[in-house]
JSON list of C-alpha atoms in Angstrom, two decimals:
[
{"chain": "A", "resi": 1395, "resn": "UNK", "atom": "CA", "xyz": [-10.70, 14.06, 17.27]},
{"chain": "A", "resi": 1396, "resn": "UNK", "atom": "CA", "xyz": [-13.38, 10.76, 18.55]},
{"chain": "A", "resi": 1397, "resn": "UNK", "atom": "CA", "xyz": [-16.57, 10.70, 17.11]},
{"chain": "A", "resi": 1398, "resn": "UNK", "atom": "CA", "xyz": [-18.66, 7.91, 18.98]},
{"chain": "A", "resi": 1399, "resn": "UNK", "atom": "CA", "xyz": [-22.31, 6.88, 17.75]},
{"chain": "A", "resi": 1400, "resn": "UNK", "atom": "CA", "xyz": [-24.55, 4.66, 19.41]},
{"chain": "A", "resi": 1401, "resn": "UNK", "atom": "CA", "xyz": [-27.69, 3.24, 18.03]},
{"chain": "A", "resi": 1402, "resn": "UNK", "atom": "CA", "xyz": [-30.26, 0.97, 19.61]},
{"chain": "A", "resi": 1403, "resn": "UNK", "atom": "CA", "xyz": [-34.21, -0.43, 18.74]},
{"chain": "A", "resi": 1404, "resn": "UNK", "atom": "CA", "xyz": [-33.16, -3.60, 16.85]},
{"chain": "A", "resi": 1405, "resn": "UNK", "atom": "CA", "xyz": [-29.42, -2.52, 16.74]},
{"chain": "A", "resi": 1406, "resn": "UNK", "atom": "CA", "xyz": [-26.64, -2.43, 19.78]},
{"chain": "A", "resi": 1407, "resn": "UNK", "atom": "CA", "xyz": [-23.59, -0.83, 18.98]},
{"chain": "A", "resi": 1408, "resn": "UNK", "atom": "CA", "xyz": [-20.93, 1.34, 19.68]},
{"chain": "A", "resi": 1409, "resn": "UNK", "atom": "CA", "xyz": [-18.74, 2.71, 16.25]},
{"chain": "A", "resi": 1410, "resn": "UNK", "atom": "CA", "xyz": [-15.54, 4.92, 17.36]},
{"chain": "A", "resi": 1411, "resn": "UNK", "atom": "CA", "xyz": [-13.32, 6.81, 14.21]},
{"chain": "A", "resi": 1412, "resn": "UNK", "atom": "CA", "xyz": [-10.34, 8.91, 15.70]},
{"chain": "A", "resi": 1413, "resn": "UNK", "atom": "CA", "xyz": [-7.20, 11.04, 13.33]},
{"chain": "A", "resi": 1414, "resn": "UNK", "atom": "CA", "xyz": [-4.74, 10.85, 16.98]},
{"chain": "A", "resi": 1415, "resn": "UNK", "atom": "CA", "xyz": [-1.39, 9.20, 16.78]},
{"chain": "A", "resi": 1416, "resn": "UNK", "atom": "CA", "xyz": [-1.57, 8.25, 13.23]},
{"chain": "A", "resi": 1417, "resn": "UNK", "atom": "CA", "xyz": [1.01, 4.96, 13.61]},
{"chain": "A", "resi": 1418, "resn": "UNK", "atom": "CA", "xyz": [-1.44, 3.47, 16.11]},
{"chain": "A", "resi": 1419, "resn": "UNK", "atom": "CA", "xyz": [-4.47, 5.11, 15.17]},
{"chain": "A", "resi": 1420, "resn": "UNK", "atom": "CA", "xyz": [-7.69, 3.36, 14.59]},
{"chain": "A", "resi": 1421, "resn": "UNK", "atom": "CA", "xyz": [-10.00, 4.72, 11.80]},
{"chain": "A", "resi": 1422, "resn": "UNK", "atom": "CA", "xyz": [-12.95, 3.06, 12.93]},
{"chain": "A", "resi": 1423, "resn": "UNK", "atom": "CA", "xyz": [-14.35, 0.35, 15.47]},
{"chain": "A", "resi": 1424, "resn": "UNK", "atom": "CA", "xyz": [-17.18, -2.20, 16.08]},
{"chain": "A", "resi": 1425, "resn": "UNK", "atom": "CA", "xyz": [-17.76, -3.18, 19.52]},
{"chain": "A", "resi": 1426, "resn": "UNK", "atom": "CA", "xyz": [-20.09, -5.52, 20.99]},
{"chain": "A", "resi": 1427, "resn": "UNK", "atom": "CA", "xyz": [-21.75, -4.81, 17.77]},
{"chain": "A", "resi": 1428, "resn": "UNK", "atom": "CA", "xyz": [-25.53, -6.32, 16.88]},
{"chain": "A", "resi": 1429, "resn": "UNK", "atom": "CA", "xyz": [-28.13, -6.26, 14.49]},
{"chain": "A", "resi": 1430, "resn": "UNK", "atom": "CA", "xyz": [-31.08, -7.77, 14.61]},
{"chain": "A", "resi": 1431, "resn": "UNK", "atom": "CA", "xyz": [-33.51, -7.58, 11.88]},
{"chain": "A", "resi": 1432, "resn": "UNK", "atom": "CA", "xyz": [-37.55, -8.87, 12.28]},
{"chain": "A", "resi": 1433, "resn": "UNK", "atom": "CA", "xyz": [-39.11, -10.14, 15.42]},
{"chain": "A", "resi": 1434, "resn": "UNK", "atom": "CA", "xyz": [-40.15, -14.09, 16.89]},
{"chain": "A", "resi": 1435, "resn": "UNK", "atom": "CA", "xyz": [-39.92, -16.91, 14.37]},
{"chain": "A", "resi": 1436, "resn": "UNK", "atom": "CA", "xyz": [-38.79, -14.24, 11.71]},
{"chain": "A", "resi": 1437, "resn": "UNK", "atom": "CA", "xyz": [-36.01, -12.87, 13.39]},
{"chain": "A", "resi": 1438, "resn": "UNK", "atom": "CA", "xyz": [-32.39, -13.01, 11.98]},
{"chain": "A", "resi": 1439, "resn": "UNK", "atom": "CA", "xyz": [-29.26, -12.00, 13.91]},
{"chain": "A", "resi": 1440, "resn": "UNK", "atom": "CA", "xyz": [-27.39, -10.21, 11.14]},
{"chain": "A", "resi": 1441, "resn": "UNK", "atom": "CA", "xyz": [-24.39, -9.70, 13.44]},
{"chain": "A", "resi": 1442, "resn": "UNK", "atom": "CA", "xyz": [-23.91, -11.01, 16.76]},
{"chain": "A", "resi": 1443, "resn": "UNK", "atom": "CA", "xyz": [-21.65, -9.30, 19.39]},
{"chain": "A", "resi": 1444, "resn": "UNK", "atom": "CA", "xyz": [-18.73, -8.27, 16.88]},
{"chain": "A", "resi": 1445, "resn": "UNK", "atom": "CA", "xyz": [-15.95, -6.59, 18.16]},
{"chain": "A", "resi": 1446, "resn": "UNK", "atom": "CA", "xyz": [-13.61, -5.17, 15.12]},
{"chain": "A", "resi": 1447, "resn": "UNK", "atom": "CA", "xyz": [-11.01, -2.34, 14.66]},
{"chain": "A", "resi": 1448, "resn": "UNK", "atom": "CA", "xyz": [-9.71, -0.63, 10.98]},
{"chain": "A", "resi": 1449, "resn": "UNK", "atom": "CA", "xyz": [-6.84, 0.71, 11.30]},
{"chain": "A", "resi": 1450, "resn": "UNK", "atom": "CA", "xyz": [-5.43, 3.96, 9.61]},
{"chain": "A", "resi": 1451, "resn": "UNK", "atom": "CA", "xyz": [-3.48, 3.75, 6.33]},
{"chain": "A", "resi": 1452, "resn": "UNK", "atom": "CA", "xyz": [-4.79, 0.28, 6.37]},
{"chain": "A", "resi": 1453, "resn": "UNK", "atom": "CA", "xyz": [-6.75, -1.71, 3.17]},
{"chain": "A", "resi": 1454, "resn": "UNK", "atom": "CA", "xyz": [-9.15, -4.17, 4.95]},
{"chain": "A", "resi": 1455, "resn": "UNK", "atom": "CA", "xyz": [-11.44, -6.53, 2.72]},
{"chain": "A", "resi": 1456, "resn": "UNK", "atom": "CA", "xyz": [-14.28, -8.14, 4.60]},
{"chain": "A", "resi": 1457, "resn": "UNK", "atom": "CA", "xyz": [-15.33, -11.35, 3.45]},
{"chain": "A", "resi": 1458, "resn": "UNK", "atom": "CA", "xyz": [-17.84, -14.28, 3.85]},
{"chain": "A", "resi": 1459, "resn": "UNK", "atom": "CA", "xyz": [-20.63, -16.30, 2.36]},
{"chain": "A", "resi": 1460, "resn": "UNK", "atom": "CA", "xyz": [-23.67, -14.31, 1.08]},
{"chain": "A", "resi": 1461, "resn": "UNK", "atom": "CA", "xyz": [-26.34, -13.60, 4.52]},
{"chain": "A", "resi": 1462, "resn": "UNK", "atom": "CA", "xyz": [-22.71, -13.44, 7.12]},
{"chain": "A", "resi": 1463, "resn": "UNK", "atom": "CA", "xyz": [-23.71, -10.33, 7.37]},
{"chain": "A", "resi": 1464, "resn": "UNK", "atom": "CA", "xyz": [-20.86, -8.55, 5.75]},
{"chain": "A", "resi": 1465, "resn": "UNK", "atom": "CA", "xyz": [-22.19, -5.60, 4.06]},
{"chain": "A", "resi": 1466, "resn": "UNK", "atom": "CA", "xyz": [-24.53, -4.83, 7.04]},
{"chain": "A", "resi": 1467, "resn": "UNK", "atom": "CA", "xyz": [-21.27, -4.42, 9.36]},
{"chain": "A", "resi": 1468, "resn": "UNK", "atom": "CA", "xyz": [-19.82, -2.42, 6.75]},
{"chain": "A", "resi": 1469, "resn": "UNK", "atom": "CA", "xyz": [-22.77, 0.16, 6.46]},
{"chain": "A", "resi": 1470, "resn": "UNK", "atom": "CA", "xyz": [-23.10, -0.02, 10.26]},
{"chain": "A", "resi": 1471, "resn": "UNK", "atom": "CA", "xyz": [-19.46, 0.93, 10.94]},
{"chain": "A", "resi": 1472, "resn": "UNK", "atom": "CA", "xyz": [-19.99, 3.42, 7.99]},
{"chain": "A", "resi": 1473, "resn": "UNK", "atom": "CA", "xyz": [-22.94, 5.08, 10.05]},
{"chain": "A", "resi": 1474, "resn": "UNK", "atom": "CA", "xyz": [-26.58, 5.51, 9.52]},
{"chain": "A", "resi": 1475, "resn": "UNK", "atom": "CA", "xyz": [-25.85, 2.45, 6.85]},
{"chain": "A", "resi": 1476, "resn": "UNK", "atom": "CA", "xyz": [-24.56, 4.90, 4.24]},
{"chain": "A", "resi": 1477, "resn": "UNK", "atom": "CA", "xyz": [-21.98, 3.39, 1.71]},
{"chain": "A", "resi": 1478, "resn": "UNK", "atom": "CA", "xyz": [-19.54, 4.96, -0.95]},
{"chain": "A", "resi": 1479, "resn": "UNK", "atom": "CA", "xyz": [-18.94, 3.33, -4.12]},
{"chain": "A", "resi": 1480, "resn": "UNK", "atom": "CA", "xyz": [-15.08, 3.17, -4.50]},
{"chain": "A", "resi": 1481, "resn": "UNK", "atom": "CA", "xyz": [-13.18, 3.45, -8.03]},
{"chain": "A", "resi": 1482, "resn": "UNK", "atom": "CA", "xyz": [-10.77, 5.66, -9.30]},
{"chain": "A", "resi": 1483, "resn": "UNK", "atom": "CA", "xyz": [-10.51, 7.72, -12.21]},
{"chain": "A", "resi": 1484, "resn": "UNK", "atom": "CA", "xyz": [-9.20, 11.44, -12.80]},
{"chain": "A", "resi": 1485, "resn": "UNK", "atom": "CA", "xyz": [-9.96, 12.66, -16.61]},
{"chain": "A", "resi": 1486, "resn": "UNK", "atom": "CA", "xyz": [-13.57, 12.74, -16.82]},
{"chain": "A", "resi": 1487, "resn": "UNK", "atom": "CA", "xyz": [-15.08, 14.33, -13.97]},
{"chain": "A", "resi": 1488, "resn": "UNK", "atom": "CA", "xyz": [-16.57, 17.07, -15.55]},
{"chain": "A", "resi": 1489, "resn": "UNK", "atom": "CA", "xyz": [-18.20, 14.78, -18.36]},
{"chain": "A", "resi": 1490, "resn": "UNK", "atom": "CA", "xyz": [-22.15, 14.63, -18.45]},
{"chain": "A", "resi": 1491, "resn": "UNK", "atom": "CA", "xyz": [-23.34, 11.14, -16.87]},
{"chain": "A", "resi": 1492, "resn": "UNK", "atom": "CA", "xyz": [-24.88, 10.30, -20.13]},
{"chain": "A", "resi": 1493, "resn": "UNK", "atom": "CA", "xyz": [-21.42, 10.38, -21.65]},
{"chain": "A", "resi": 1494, "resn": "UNK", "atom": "CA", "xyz": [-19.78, 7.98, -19.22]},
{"chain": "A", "resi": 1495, "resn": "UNK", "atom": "CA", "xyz": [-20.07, 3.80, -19.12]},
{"chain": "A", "resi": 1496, "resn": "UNK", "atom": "CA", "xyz": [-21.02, 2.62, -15.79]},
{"chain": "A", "resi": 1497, "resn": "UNK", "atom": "CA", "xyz": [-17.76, 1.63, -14.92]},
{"chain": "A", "resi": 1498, "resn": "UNK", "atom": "CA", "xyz": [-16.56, 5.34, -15.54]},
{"chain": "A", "resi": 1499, "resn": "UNK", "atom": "CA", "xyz": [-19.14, 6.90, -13.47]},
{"chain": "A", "resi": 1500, "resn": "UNK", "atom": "CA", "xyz": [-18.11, 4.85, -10.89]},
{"chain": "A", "resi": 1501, "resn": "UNK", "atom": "CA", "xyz": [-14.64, 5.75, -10.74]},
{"chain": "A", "resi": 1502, "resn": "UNK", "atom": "CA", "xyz": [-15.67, 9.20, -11.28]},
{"chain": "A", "resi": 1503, "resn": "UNK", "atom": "CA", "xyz": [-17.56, 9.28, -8.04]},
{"chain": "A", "resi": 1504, "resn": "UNK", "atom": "CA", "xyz": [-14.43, 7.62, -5.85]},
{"chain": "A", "resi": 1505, "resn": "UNK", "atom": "CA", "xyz": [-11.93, 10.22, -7.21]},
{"chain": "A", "resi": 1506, "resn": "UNK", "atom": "CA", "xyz": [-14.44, 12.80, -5.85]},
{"chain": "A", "resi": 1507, "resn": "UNK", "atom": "CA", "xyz": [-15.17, 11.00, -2.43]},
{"chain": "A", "resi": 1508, "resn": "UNK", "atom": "CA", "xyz": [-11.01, 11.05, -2.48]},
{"chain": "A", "resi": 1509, "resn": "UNK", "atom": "CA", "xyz": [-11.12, 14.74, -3.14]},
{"chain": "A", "resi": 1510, "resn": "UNK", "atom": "CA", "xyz": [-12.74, 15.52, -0.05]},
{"chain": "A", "resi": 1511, "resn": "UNK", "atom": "CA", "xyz": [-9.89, 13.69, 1.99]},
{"chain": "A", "resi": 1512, "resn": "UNK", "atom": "CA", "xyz": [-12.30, 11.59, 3.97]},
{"chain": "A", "resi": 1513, "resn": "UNK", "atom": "CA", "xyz": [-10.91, 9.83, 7.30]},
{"chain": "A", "resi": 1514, "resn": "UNK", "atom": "CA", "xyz": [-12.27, 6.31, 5.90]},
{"chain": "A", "resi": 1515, "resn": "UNK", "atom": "CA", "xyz": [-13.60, 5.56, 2.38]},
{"chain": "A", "resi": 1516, "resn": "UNK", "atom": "CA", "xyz": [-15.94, 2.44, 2.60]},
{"chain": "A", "resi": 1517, "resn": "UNK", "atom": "CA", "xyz": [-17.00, 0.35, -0.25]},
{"chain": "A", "resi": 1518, "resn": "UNK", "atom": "CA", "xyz": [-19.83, -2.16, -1.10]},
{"chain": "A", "resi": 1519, "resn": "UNK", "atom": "CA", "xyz": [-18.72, -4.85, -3.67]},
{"chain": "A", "resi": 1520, "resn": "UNK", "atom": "CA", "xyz": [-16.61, -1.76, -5.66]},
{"chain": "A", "resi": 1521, "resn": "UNK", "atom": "CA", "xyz": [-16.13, -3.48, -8.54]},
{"chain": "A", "resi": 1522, "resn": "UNK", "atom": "CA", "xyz": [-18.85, -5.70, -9.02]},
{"chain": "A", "resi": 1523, "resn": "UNK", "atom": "CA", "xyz": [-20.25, -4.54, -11.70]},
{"chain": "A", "resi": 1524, "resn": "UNK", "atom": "CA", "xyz": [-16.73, -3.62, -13.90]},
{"chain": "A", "resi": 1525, "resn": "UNK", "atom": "CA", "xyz": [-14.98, -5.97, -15.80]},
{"chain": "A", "resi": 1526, "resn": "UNK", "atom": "CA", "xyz": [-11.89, -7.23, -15.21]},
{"chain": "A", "resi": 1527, "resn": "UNK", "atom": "CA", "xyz": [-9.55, -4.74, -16.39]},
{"chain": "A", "resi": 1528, "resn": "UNK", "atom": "CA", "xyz": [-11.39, -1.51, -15.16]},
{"chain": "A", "resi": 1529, "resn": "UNK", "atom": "CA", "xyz": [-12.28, -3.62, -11.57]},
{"chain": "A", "resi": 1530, "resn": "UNK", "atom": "CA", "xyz": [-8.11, -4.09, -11.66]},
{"chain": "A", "resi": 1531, "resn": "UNK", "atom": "CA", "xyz": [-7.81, -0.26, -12.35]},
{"chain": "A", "resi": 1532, "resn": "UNK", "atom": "CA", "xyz": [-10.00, 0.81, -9.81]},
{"chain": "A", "resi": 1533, "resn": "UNK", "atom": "CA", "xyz": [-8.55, -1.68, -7.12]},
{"chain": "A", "resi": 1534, "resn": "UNK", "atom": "CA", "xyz": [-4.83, -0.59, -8.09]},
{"chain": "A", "resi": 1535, "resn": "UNK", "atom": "CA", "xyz": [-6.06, 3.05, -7.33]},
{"chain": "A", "resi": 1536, "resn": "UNK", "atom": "CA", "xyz": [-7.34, 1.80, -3.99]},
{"chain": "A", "resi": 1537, "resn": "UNK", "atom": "CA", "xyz": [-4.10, 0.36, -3.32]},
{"chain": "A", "resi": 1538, "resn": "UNK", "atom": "CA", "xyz": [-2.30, 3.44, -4.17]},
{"chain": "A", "resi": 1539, "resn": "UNK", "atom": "CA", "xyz": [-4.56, 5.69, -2.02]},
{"chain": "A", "resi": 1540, "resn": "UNK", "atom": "CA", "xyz": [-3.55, 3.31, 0.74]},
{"chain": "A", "resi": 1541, "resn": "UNK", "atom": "CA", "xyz": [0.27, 3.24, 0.06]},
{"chain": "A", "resi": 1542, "resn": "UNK", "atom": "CA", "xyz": [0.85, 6.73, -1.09]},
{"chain": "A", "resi": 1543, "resn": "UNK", "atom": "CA", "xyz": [-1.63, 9.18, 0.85]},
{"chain": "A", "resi": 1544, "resn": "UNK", "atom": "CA", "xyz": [-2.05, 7.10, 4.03]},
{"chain": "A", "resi": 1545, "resn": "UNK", "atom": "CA", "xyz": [-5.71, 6.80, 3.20]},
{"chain": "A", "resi": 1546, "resn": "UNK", "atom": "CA", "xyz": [-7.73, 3.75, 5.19]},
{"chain": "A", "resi": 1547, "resn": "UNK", "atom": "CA", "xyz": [-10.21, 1.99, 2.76]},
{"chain": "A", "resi": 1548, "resn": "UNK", "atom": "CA", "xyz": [-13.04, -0.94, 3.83]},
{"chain": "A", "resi": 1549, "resn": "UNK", "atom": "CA", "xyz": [-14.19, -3.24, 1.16]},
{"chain": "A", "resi": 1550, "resn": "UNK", "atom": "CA", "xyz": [-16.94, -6.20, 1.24]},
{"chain": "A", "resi": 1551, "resn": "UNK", "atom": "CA", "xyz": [-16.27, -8.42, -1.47]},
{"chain": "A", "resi": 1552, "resn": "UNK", "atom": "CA", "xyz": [-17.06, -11.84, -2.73]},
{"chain": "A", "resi": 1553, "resn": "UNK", "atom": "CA", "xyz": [-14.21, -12.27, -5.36]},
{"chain": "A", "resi": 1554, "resn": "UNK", "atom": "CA", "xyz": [-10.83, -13.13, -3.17]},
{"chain": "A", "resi": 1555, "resn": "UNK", "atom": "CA", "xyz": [-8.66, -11.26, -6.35]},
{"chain": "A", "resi": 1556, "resn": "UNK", "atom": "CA", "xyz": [-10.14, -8.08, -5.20]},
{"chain": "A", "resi": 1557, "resn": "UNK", "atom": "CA", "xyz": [-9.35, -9.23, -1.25]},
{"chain": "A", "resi": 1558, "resn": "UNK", "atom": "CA", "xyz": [-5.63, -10.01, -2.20]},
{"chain": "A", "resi": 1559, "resn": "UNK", "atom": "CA", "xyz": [-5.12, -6.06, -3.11]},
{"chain": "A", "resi": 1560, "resn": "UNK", "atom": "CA", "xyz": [-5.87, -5.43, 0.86]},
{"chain": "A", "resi": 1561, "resn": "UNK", "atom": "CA", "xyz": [-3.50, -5.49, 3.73]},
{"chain": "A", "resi": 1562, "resn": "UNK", "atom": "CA", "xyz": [-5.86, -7.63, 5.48]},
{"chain": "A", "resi": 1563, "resn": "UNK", "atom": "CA", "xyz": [-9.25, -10.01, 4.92]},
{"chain": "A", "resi": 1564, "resn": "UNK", "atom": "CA", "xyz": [-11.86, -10.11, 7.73]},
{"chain": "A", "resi": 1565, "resn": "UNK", "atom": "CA", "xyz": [-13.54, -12.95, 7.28]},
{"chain": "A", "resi": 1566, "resn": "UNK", "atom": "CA", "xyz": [-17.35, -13.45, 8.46]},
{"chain": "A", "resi": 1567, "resn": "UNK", "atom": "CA", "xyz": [-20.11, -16.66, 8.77]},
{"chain": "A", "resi": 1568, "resn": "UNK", "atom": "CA", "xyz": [-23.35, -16.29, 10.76]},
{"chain": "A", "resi": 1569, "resn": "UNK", "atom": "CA", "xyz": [-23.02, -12.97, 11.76]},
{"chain": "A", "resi": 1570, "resn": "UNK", "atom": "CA", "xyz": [-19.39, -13.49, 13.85]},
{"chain": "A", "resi": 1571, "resn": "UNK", "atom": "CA", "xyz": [-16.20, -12.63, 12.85]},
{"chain": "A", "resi": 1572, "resn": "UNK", "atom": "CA", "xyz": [-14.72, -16.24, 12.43]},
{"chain": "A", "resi": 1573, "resn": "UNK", "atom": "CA", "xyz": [-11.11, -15.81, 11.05]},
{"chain": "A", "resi": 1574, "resn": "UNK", "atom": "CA", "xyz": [-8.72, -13.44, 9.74]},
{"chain": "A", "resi": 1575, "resn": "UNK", "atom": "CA", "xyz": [-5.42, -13.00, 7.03]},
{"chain": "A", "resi": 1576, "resn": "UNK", "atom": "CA", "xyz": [-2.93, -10.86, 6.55]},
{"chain": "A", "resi": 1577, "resn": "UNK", "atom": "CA", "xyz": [-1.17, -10.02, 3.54]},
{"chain": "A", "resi": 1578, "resn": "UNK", "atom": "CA", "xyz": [-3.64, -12.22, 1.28]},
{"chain": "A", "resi": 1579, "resn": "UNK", "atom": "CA", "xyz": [-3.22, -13.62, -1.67]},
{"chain": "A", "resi": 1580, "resn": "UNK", "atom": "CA", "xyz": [-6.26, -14.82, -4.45]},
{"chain": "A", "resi": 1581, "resn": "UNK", "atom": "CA", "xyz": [-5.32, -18.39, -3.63]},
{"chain": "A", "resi": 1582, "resn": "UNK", "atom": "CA", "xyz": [-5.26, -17.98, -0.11]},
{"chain": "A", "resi": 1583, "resn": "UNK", "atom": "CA", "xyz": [-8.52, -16.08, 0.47]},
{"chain": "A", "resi": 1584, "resn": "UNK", "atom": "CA", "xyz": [-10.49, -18.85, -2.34]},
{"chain": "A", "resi": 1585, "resn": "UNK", "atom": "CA", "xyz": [-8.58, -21.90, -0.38]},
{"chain": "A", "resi": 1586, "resn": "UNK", "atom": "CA", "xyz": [-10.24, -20.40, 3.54]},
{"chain": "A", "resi": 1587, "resn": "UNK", "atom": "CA", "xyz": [-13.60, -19.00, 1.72]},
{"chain": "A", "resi": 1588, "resn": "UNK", "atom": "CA", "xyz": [-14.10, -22.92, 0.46]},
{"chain": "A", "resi": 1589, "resn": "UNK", "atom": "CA", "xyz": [-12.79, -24.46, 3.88]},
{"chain": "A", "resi": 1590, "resn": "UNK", "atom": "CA", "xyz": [-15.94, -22.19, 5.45]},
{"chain": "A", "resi": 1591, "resn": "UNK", "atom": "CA", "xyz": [-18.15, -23.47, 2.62]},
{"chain": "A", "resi": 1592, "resn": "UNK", "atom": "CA", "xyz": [-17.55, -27.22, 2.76]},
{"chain": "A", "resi": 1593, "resn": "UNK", "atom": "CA", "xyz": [-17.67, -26.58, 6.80]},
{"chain": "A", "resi": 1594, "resn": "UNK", "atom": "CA", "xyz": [-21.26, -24.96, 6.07]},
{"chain": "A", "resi": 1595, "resn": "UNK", "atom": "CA", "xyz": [-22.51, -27.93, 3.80]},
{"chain": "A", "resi": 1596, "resn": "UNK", "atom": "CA", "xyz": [-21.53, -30.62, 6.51]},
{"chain": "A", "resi": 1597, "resn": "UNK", "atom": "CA", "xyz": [-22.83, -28.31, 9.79]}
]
């Protein structure tokens, strides 16, 4: 099954998610893809011309200094710019909101997206707002959806511990897709994010 969208007025772009030929299959894909928000001396190119594929069964982190336009690729590629917070937890779901911490509710909602078997679970800074040991809980239950059910996952993120639980960092400046890592690691993804900052301060 394809399911193609395009959008235009302000926005160019063409977002494909197929379930064929799961070993080569492609979850989702940019191509070409723009955004353009305001108009004249206002304008800002949020993304400009990207091209990007997710893969099925794959954990991709997307990366990049705050205005690359990270999240906005991830809620376009998402479609109609609709995200799902990500987190994972399976005893409380039929507890009262009230009843939970933030961090719980959270989880509670990904175990429920996960429920519904989704092709693609996308998430917008996941564990931003957890501390460390429930943001290492919910990424490990990521990890596992990846590894043990096959299930593709799309993160933004600004902290490069959360990026080293993907398979694979896409990393973003100005709106382009300017470099990319496989099989990260914390130190890795901190030691590129600062060569892009230091590149930034001097440009």
């Amino acid at each position: 099954m394809v399911r193609s969208l395009r959008i235009s007025h302000q926005e160019s772009r063409h977002v494909t998610t197929t379930t064929a030929h799961r070993a080569t299959a492609v979850a989702a894909r940019a191509m070409e893809l723009s955004k353009v928000y305001g108009h004249g001396e206002t304008q800002v190119v949020a993304l400009d011309r990207v091209t990007v594929d997710f893969p099925q069964g794959e954990f991709t982190a997307i990366m990049g200094p705050s205005g690359s336009g990270k999240s906005t690729l991830m809620h376009c590629v998402a479609g109609l710019e609709r995200v799902i917070d990500m987190v994972g937890l399976s005893g409380r779901l039929h507890h009262r909101p009230a009843q939970l911490s933030g961090g719980q509710q959270q989880r509670v909602a990904v175990a429920r997206a996960l429920a519904s078997q989704p092709e693609i679970i996308f998430g917008d800074e996941p564990t931003g707002n957890l501390d460390s040991r429930s943001g290492a809980e919910v990424l490990g239950f990521l990890r596992n959806s990846v590894q043990a059910l096959g299930q593709t996952v799309v993160m933004v993120t600004h902290d490069p511990v959360a990026a080293s639980y993907a398979d694979r960092v896409v990393f973003l400046a100005d709106g382009r897709i300017v470099d990319e890592m496989l099989a990260p690691t914390a130190d890795g993804v901190l030691d590129r994010m600062k060569a892009f900052d230091a590149k930034g301060r001097t440009s």
